């Protein structure tokens, strides 16, 4: 019991220290509220199914949204297909064929919008990095861009 | 034996005592024990201030952190910069255009930050070109030179670029008076007194920073040295120091030091505006370039303008007044209240401080001692608040801490002297190493100085750093001025010769909407390739346009054939990255040009005219990933008139590989 109390105390001290540090070192948190919402940094809390990022649940239609897929194809042409083929062949990064069957939609959306923390934590991404040796760049995708690309990936995987 | 030893020790001690006394400013003496702590910014921690330092004859602007003295960036302004492709890429070449054509170098002396209500606002830094007169505006969202305007009728744009308290105007006074561009300049040099004129330029600054040469004031031929705007009660006035009121044209170190007093010229610019409105300005035909950077097309344009409005100071009696100032005044600084104008004579052994209220009274009551070239000269005593007696030798520049103190640099006696503005009493002095010129306190020439640090910019650094051959780095020294005594905390080497500098709290700059990357969707460059599917090569006559993309870690296309000797090849490289700090470079063997350095989401163009047949490798110059070395490609160049068809590819051999 005492031990638990001490642990809790130590933990709260740790948080307090961390918080203070943040106030002095990070400037103007008010300007960007999302910047203060830090996700858990404890690797043990990482969910390899969902990944890490702002997306917790992604609703997919039973059928393909053709309009979204078309938009996704456009964005991919600018930001993705320099490095990814639509087949299962690796170019700079892995081919996209079958990705929507291997990964949850939340994982895909989180990874393509928030790649760096996931590259650091996700065991499967780390294994992939050993093959590709190039970290996937953050391409500054908007939430809509990411959703459209997901739909395009579904189309590529045969969703009608 | 013992005695001999003691004698030897005594001799050594005496010798070293003599030695140190011969060198009174031993570099160690000025540093106290906790100096390192005060300058130390731990790895990963940020500095408190940005310091924008003139690069002198390098033509560039450098950005340092305070108090660490760490160099963050060199921003190319007036000189070509191979590191960033500035002046080498087709898009940046127009920025260095002038009425004399492309000018690859200049001498950037002074920096000045934009102000709102007399306080630094973190939007822009301005810089002057001293040789081919120009003013540049550097955007602090992008840390890039956004605009350059040339100044006609000028030679040596030294007293520039100083700014009014709401950035209404940036001014520029000519160092060399010369015959006006609109007059016949083919005159004997010894007709200086008749034919040479001074022009000071008022450049209007728009809401987005855009500069426009609003008007010039023509004055008698003198050398304008520095200036500062009035503020608060003296808002609406500008003050320019001038020397060579002897109007000599040769051996100025003797011939321009004849008079006991030269002048500070006070200019009522609000009055000048009224005269312009009333049509008193005379349109003169001149020629000057105005260069602007477009953030959407990532391209500069240069426009040649042909006209300027000129007001005659001798004819319009209430725009300009001369205040006598001893001897060869250099610095001309206005305190945070706007009441005190500090003039510093390079050859003077005192510092005269003028009072704006007294100046206004003297003008009102016509306390004049005559005129100079048609401009009324105010009686010295009538405008004088008082003199700082025996402050040091060779006073140059003064900045303020906002607590009623002034800090003046002394070139000859190599020191910074702190004195009380009202009582004119000397409060403290510290040695500098050596021959200090300008100084900077963050916000020190504004209404609201951040009086924590003072940085002295030195011309000479003998014995200060490890030697590097005949030339040694110039340097800056940081003093903590938060206490009663100034305390040296750090010195650091600088680029070129640092002249003036400006500084602002870090948050003001990093909080102003800093650009992290260019959004590829907003890229309106005429030769952009938004994605590899748009990568292509086109030919029109002997002009070949390569629409190329780059991303970690390859170019598209990376094989190009069908280029011929003598073609004009334009590589338009679009960086497809959308992430902070991932530029890509581009270079090709044998190019008589620089490299490209392309920011994320940006397009830049390198012109290449192949002179020989063969295979020409190209590669990325900025380390971008583990496979950076693999980011390369080949261009095949065939003889002029060859029938090799134009082809390009990435990942596939085109034309089809033969075994």
PDB file of C-alpha atoms in Angstrom, chain B residues 108-326:
ATOM      1  CA  UNK B 108      25.135  44.864 -46.668  1.00  0.00           C
ATOM      2  CA  UNK B 109      25.778  47.261 -43.808  1.00  0.00           C
ATOM      3  CA  UNK B 110      22.727  47.774 -41.666  1.00  0.00           C
ATOM      4  CA  UNK B 111      19.732  45.774 -40.614  1.00  0.00           C
ATOM      5  CA  UNK B 112      16.500  47.255 -39.360  1.00  0.00           C
ATOM      6  CA  UNK B 113      13.398  45.442 -38.168  1.00  0.00           C
ATOM      7  CA  UNK B 114       9.887  46.565 -38.958  1.00  0.00           C
ATOM      8  CA  UNK B 115       8.039  48.292 -36.129  1.00  0.00           C
ATOM      9  CA  UNK B 116       4.448  48.856 -35.056  1.00  0.00           C
ATOM     10  CA  UNK B 117       3.784  51.666 -32.575  1.00  0.00           C
ATOM     11  CA  UNK B 118       7.513  52.019 -32.182  1.00  0.00           C
ATOM     12  CA  UNK B 119       8.046  48.400 -31.120  1.00  0.00           C
ATOM     13  CA  UNK B 120       9.689  45.634 -33.123  1.00  0.00           C
ATOM     14  CA  UNK B 121       6.932  43.472 -34.592  1.00  0.00           C
ATOM     15  CA  UNK B 122       8.828  40.521 -36.081  1.00  0.00           C
ATOM     16  CA  UNK B 123       7.462  40.833 -39.612  1.00  0.00           C
ATOM     17  CA  UNK B 124      10.456  41.890 -41.690  1.00  0.00           C
ATOM     18  CA  UNK B 125      14.090  42.845 -41.569  1.00  0.00           C
ATOM     19  CA  UNK B 126      15.412  45.422 -43.996  1.00  0.00           C
ATOM     20  CA  UNK B 127      18.991  45.625 -45.220  1.00  0.00           C
ATOM     21  CA  UNK B 128      20.922  48.119 -47.339  1.00  0.00           C
ATOM     22  CA  UNK B 129      23.252  47.609 -50.283  1.00  0.00           C
ATOM     23  CA  UNK B 130      26.053  50.082 -49.885  1.00  0.00           C
ATOM     24  CA  UNK B 131      27.699  49.809 -53.291  1.00  0.00           C
ATOM     25  CA  UNK B 132      24.948  49.754 -55.895  1.00  0.00           C
ATOM     26  CA  UNK B 133      22.318  51.493 -53.778  1.00  0.00           C
ATOM     27  CA  UNK B 134      19.434  49.217 -52.868  1.00  0.00           C
ATOM     28  CA  UNK B 135      17.172  48.291 -49.969  1.00  0.00           C
ATOM     29  CA  UNK B 136      16.062  44.703 -49.357  1.00  0.00           C
ATOM     30  CA  UNK B 137      13.150  43.386 -47.352  1.00  0.00           C
ATOM     31  CA  UNK B 138      13.600  39.970 -45.780  1.00  0.00           C
ATOM     32  CA  UNK B 139      10.421  38.146 -44.820  1.00  0.00           C
ATOM     33  CA  UNK B 140      10.690  36.541 -41.389  1.00  0.00           C
ATOM     34  CA  UNK B 141       7.995  33.959 -42.138  1.00  0.00           C
ATOM     35  CA  UNK B 142      10.222  32.406 -44.758  1.00  0.00           C
ATOM     36  CA  UNK B 143      13.643  33.829 -43.823  1.00  0.00           C
ATOM     37  CA  UNK B 144      13.954  34.764 -47.460  1.00  0.00           C
ATOM     38  CA  UNK B 145      14.657  38.016 -49.260  1.00  0.00           C
ATOM     39  CA  UNK B 146      11.248  39.010 -50.562  1.00  0.00           C
ATOM     40  CA  UNK B 147      11.955  42.310 -52.268  1.00  0.00           C
ATOM     41  CA  UNK B 148      14.790  44.569 -53.396  1.00  0.00           C
ATOM     42  CA  UNK B 149      14.387  48.159 -54.592  1.00  0.00           C
ATOM     43  CA  UNK B 150      17.182  50.148 -56.223  1.00  0.00           C
ATOM     44  CA  UNK B 151      17.707  53.824 -55.401  1.00  0.00           C
ATOM     45  CA  UNK B 152      18.493  56.347 -58.126  1.00  0.00           C
ATOM     46  CA  UNK B 153      20.555  59.537 -57.670  1.00  0.00           C
ATOM     47  CA  UNK B 154      22.685  57.840 -55.045  1.00  0.00           C
ATOM     48  CA  UNK B 155      26.221  56.582 -54.573  1.00  0.00           C
ATOM     49  CA  UNK B 156      26.951  54.469 -51.530  1.00  0.00           C
ATOM     50  CA  UNK B 157      23.669  53.853 -49.770  1.00  0.00           C
ATOM     51  CA  UNK B 158      25.100  54.100 -46.272  1.00  0.00           C
ATOM     52  CA  UNK B 159      22.612  55.906 -44.022  1.00  0.00           C
ATOM     53  CA  UNK B 160      20.039  53.232 -44.609  1.00  0.00           C
ATOM     54  CA  UNK B 161      17.683  51.413 -44.036  1.00  0.00           C
ATOM     55  CA  UNK B 162      16.173  53.177 -41.057  1.00  0.00           C
ATOM     56  CA  UNK B 163      12.516  53.040 -40.336  1.00  0.00           C
ATOM     57  CA  UNK B 164       9.659  55.101 -38.917  1.00  0.00           C
ATOM     58  CA  UNK B 165       7.725  53.905 -35.895  1.00  0.00           C
ATOM     59  CA  UNK B 166       4.891  52.312 -37.860  1.00  0.00           C
ATOM     60  CA  UNK B 167       7.056  51.241 -40.771  1.00  0.00           C
ATOM     61  CA  UNK B 168       5.560  54.040 -42.854  1.00  0.00           C
ATOM     62  CA  UNK B 169       8.912  54.656 -44.529  1.00  0.00           C
ATOM     63  CA  UNK B 170      12.318  53.117 -44.839  1.00  0.00           C
ATOM     64  CA  UNK B 171      14.857  55.845 -45.591  1.00  0.00           C
ATOM     65  CA  UNK B 172      18.167  55.937 -47.389  1.00  0.00           C
ATOM     66  CA  UNK B 173      20.694  58.762 -47.476  1.00  0.00           C
ATOM     67  CA  UNK B 174      23.455  58.743 -50.036  1.00  0.00           C
ATOM     68  CA  UNK B 175      26.996  58.413 -48.733  1.00  0.00           C
ATOM     69  CA  UNK B 176      28.613  59.811 -51.875  1.00  0.00           C
ATOM     70  CA  UNK B 177      26.952  62.907 -53.152  1.00  0.00           C
ATOM     71  CA  UNK B 178      27.096  62.667 -56.934  1.00  0.00           C
ATOM     72  CA  UNK B 179      25.566  64.511 -59.850  1.00  0.00           C
ATOM     73  CA  UNK B 180      21.937  63.390 -60.031  1.00  0.00           C
ATOM     74  CA  UNK B 181      21.085  60.684 -62.552  1.00  0.00           C
ATOM     75  CA  UNK B 182      18.753  63.204 -64.210  1.00  0.00           C
ATOM     76  CA  UNK B 183      21.584  65.742 -64.583  1.00  0.00           C
ATOM     77  CA  UNK B 184      24.629  65.588 -66.790  1.00  0.00           C
ATOM     78  CA  UNK B 185      27.124  63.538 -64.798  1.00  0.00           C
ATOM     79  CA  UNK B 186      30.011  64.014 -67.204  1.00  0.00           C
ATOM     80  CA  UNK B 187      31.591  66.856 -65.232  1.00  0.00           C
ATOM     81  CA  UNK B 188      35.015  67.510 -63.766  1.00  0.00           C
ATOM     82  CA  UNK B 189      35.284  65.924 -60.329  1.00  0.00           C
ATOM     83  CA  UNK B 190      36.655  69.156 -58.882  1.00  0.00           C
ATOM     84  CA  UNK B 191      33.314  70.805 -59.623  1.00  0.00           C
ATOM     85  CA  UNK B 192      31.909  68.961 -56.609  1.00  0.00           C
ATOM     86  CA  UNK B 193      30.585  72.145 -55.009  1.00  0.00           C
ATOM     87  CA  UNK B 194      28.551  73.131 -58.055  1.00  0.00           C
ATOM     88  CA  UNK B 195      27.515  69.820 -59.543  1.00  0.00           C
ATOM     89  CA  UNK B 196      27.362  67.205 -56.798  1.00  0.00           C
ATOM     90  CA  UNK B 197      24.139  66.801 -54.845  1.00  0.00           C
ATOM     91  CA  UNK B 198      22.879  64.651 -52.004  1.00  0.00           C
ATOM     92  CA  UNK B 199      19.604  62.770 -52.289  1.00  0.00           C
ATOM     93  CA  UNK B 200      17.788  61.115 -49.454  1.00  0.00           C
ATOM     94  CA  UNK B 201      15.103  58.608 -50.381  1.00  0.00           C
ATOM     95  CA  UNK B 202      11.826  57.894 -48.646  1.00  0.00           C
ATOM     96  CA  UNK B 203      10.637  54.412 -49.497  1.00  0.00           C
ATOM     97  CA  UNK B 204       7.016  53.771 -48.588  1.00  0.00           C
ATOM     98  CA  UNK B 205       6.250  50.372 -47.072  1.00  0.00           C
ATOM     99  CA  UNK B 206       2.849  48.815 -47.816  1.00  0.00           C
ATOM    100  CA  UNK B 207       0.708  46.537 -45.638  1.00  0.00           C
ATOM    101  CA  UNK B 208       2.269  43.406 -47.113  1.00  0.00           C
ATOM    102  CA  UNK B 209       5.660  45.034 -46.958  1.00  0.00           C
ATOM    103  CA  UNK B 210       5.788  46.078 -50.587  1.00  0.00           C
ATOM    104  CA  UNK B 211       8.214  48.940 -51.083  1.00  0.00           C
ATOM    105  CA  UNK B 212       7.689  51.980 -53.281  1.00  0.00           C
ATOM    106  CA  UNK B 213      10.088  54.889 -53.779  1.00  0.00           C
ATOM    107  CA  UNK B 214       7.716  57.686 -52.685  1.00  0.00           C
ATOM    108  CA  UNK B 215      10.009  60.708 -53.003  1.00  0.00           C
ATOM    109  CA  UNK B 216      13.521  62.023 -52.629  1.00  0.00           C
ATOM    110  CA  UNK B 217      14.834  65.236 -51.099  1.00  0.00           C
ATOM    111  CA  UNK B 218      17.732  66.902 -52.885  1.00  0.00           C
ATOM    112  CA  UNK B 219      20.282  68.499 -50.542  1.00  0.00           C
ATOM    113  CA  UNK B 220      23.685  70.177 -50.828  1.00  0.00           C
ATOM    114  CA  UNK B 221      26.504  67.770 -51.634  1.00  0.00           C
ATOM    115  CA  UNK B 222      27.703  66.164 -48.374  1.00  0.00           C
ATOM    116  CA  UNK B 223      28.261  62.611 -47.138  1.00  0.00           C
ATOM    117  CA  UNK B 224      25.276  61.200 -45.275  1.00  0.00           C
ATOM    118  CA  UNK B 225      26.421  58.647 -42.754  1.00  0.00           C
ATOM    119  CA  UNK B 226      23.648  57.235 -40.585  1.00  0.00           C
ATOM    120  CA  UNK B 227      20.174  58.113 -39.472  1.00  0.00           C
ATOM    121  CA  UNK B 228      17.311  57.304 -37.165  1.00  0.00           C
ATOM    122  CA  UNK B 229      13.642  58.159 -37.129  1.00  0.00           C
ATOM    123  CA  UNK B 230      12.038  60.234 -34.449  1.00  0.00           C
ATOM    124  CA  UNK B 231       9.564  58.416 -32.243  1.00  0.00           C
ATOM    125  CA  UNK B 232       6.769  59.348 -29.869  1.00  0.00           C
ATOM    126  CA  UNK B 233       6.838  63.145 -29.707  1.00  0.00           C
ATOM    127  CA  UNK B 234       9.386  63.351 -32.531  1.00  0.00           C
ATOM    128  CA  UNK B 235       7.436  60.993 -34.818  1.00  0.00           C
ATOM    129  CA  UNK B 236       7.244  62.709 -38.180  1.00  0.00           C
ATOM    130  CA  UNK B 237      10.912  63.694 -38.099  1.00  0.00           C
ATOM    131  CA  UNK B 238      14.032  61.949 -39.303  1.00  0.00           C
ATOM    132  CA  UNK B 239      17.619  62.686 -38.352  1.00  0.00           C
ATOM    133  CA  UNK B 240      20.622  62.120 -40.606  1.00  0.00           C
ATOM    134  CA  UNK B 241      24.254  62.556 -39.608  1.00  0.00           C
ATOM    135  CA  UNK B 242      26.442  64.074 -42.305  1.00  0.00           C
ATOM    136  CA  UNK B 243      30.156  64.714 -42.729  1.00  0.00           C
ATOM    137  CA  UNK B 244      32.295  66.328 -45.385  1.00  0.00           C
ATOM    138  CA  UNK B 245      30.370  69.549 -45.095  1.00  0.00           C
ATOM    139  CA  UNK B 246      33.681  70.935 -46.420  1.00  0.00           C
ATOM    140  CA  UNK B 247      32.532  69.456 -49.750  1.00  0.00           C
ATOM    141  CA  UNK B 248      35.966  68.051 -50.486  1.00  0.00           C
ATOM    142  CA  UNK B 249      36.421  65.547 -53.275  1.00  0.00           C
ATOM    143  CA  UNK B 250      39.871  64.153 -52.530  1.00  0.00           C
ATOM    144  CA  UNK B 251      41.830  62.890 -49.505  1.00  0.00           C
ATOM    145  CA  UNK B 252      38.803  63.160 -47.294  1.00  0.00           C
ATOM    146  CA  UNK B 253      40.572  61.959 -44.158  1.00  0.00           C
ATOM    147  CA  UNK B 254      42.258  65.361 -44.122  1.00  0.00           C
ATOM    148  CA  UNK B 255      40.018  67.509 -46.240  1.00  0.00           C
ATOM    149  CA  UNK B 256      36.736  66.452 -44.666  1.00  0.00           C
ATOM    150  CA  UNK B 257      38.080  67.047 -41.160  1.00  0.00           C
ATOM    151  CA  UNK B 258      38.618  70.765 -41.482  1.00  0.00           C
ATOM    152  CA  UNK B 259      35.530  72.068 -39.784  1.00  0.00           C
ATOM    153  CA  UNK B 260      35.033  71.824 -36.067  1.00  0.00           C
ATOM    154  CA  UNK B 261      31.414  70.877 -36.575  1.00  0.00           C
ATOM    155  CA  UNK B 262      29.484  69.076 -39.272  1.00  0.00           C
ATOM    156  CA  UNK B 263      25.735  68.540 -39.112  1.00  0.00           C
ATOM    157  CA  UNK B 264      22.849  66.367 -38.153  1.00  0.00           C
ATOM    158  CA  UNK B 265      20.121  67.090 -40.659  1.00  0.00           C
ATOM    159  CA  UNK B 266      16.614  67.056 -39.181  1.00  0.00           C
ATOM    160  CA  UNK B 267      13.939  66.261 -41.761  1.00  0.00           C
ATOM    161  CA  UNK B 268      10.249  66.937 -41.224  1.00  0.00           C
ATOM    162  CA  UNK B 269       8.905  64.130 -43.404  1.00  0.00           C
ATOM    163  CA  UNK B 270       5.265  64.876 -42.618  1.00  0.00           C
ATOM    164  CA  UNK B 271       5.894  68.357 -44.045  1.00  0.00           C
ATOM    165  CA  UNK B 272       7.552  66.762 -47.055  1.00  0.00           C
ATOM    166  CA  UNK B 273       4.416  64.639 -47.552  1.00  0.00           C
ATOM    167  CA  UNK B 274       2.312  67.816 -47.542  1.00  0.00           C
ATOM    168  CA  UNK B 275       4.509  69.363 -50.215  1.00  0.00           C
ATOM    169  CA  UNK B 276       4.245  66.217 -52.320  1.00  0.00           C
ATOM    170  CA  UNK B 277       0.456  66.360 -51.993  1.00  0.00           C
ATOM    171  CA  UNK B 278       0.517  70.041 -52.934  1.00  0.00           C
ATOM    172  CA  UNK B 279       2.383  69.158 -56.099  1.00  0.00           C
ATOM    173  CA  UNK B 280       5.721  70.680 -55.104  1.00  0.00           C
ATOM    174  CA  UNK B 281       7.625  67.560 -56.093  1.00  0.00           C
ATOM    175  CA  UNK B 282       9.363  67.597 -59.435  1.00  0.00           C
ATOM    176  CA  UNK B 283       9.162  64.456 -61.559  1.00  0.00           C
ATOM    177  CA  UNK B 284      12.626  63.457 -62.669  1.00  0.00           C
ATOM    178  CA  UNK B 285      13.511  60.836 -65.226  1.00  0.00           C
ATOM    179  CA  UNK B 286      15.714  58.155 -63.713  1.00  0.00           C
ATOM    180  CA  UNK B 287      16.088  54.407 -63.993  1.00  0.00           C
ATOM    181  CA  UNK B 288      15.916  51.908 -61.162  1.00  0.00           C
ATOM    182  CA  UNK B 289      14.967  48.284 -60.644  1.00  0.00           C
ATOM    183  CA  UNK B 290      12.250  46.977 -58.357  1.00  0.00           C
ATOM    184  CA  UNK B 291      12.460  43.223 -57.731  1.00  0.00           C
ATOM    185  CA  UNK B 292       9.792  41.173 -56.058  1.00  0.00           C
ATOM    186  CA  UNK B 293       9.555  37.560 -54.990  1.00  0.00           C
ATOM    187  CA  UNK B 294       6.254  35.790 -55.598  1.00  0.00           C
ATOM    188  CA  UNK B 295       5.479  33.114 -53.004  1.00  0.00           C
ATOM    189  CA  UNK B 296       2.953  31.384 -55.256  1.00  0.00           C
ATOM    190  CA  UNK B 297       5.094  31.035 -58.360  1.00  0.00           C
ATOM    191  CA  UNK B 298       8.373  30.768 -56.405  1.00  0.00           C
ATOM    192  CA  UNK B 299       9.726  33.238 -58.900  1.00  0.00           C
ATOM    193  CA  UNK B 300      11.101  36.764 -58.785  1.00  0.00           C
ATOM    194  CA  UNK B 301      10.213  39.468 -61.249  1.00  0.00           C
ATOM    195  CA  UNK B 302      12.215  42.587 -61.949  1.00  0.00           C
ATOM    196  CA  UNK B 303      10.645  45.784 -63.176  1.00  0.00           C
ATOM    197  CA  UNK B 304      12.580  48.843 -64.339  1.00  0.00           C
ATOM    198  CA  UNK B 305      10.971  52.102 -63.233  1.00  0.00           C
ATOM    199  CA  UNK B 306      11.615  55.470 -64.815  1.00  0.00           C
ATOM    200  CA  UNK B 307      10.496  58.287 -62.584  1.00  0.00           C
ATOM    201  CA  UNK B 308      10.975  59.762 -59.128  1.00  0.00           C
ATOM    202  CA  UNK B 309       9.477  62.769 -57.329  1.00  0.00           C
ATOM    203  CA  UNK B 310      12.157  65.117 -55.993  1.00  0.00           C
ATOM    204  CA  UNK B 311      11.681  67.904 -53.413  1.00  0.00           C
ATOM    205  CA  UNK B 312      14.271  70.684 -53.181  1.00  0.00           C
ATOM    206  CA  UNK B 313      15.343  71.221 -49.549  1.00  0.00           C
ATOM    207  CA  UNK B 314      16.812  74.640 -50.314  1.00  0.00           C
ATOM    208  CA  UNK B 315      13.597  75.905 -51.908  1.00  0.00           C
ATOM    209  CA  UNK B 316      11.187  74.441 -49.323  1.00  0.00           C
ATOM    210  CA  UNK B 317      12.596  75.986 -46.162  1.00  0.00           C
ATOM    211  CA  UNK B 318      10.680  74.064 -43.523  1.00  0.00           C
ATOM    212  CA  UNK B 319      11.501  70.468 -44.478  1.00  0.00           C
ATOM    213  CA  UNK B 320      15.168  70.336 -43.486  1.00  0.00           C
ATOM    214  CA  UNK B 321      17.241  71.959 -40.747  1.00  0.00           C
ATOM    215  CA  UNK B 322      20.914  71.506 -39.971  1.00  0.00           C
ATOM    216  CA  UNK B 323      22.055  70.999 -36.371  1.00  0.00           C
ATOM    217  CA  UNK B 324      25.801  71.561 -35.875  1.00  0.00           C
ATOM    218  CA  UNK B 325      27.463  68.448 -34.472  1.00  0.00           C
ATOM    219  CA  UNK B 326      31.155  67.968 -33.607  1.00  0.00           C
TER     220      UNK B 326
END
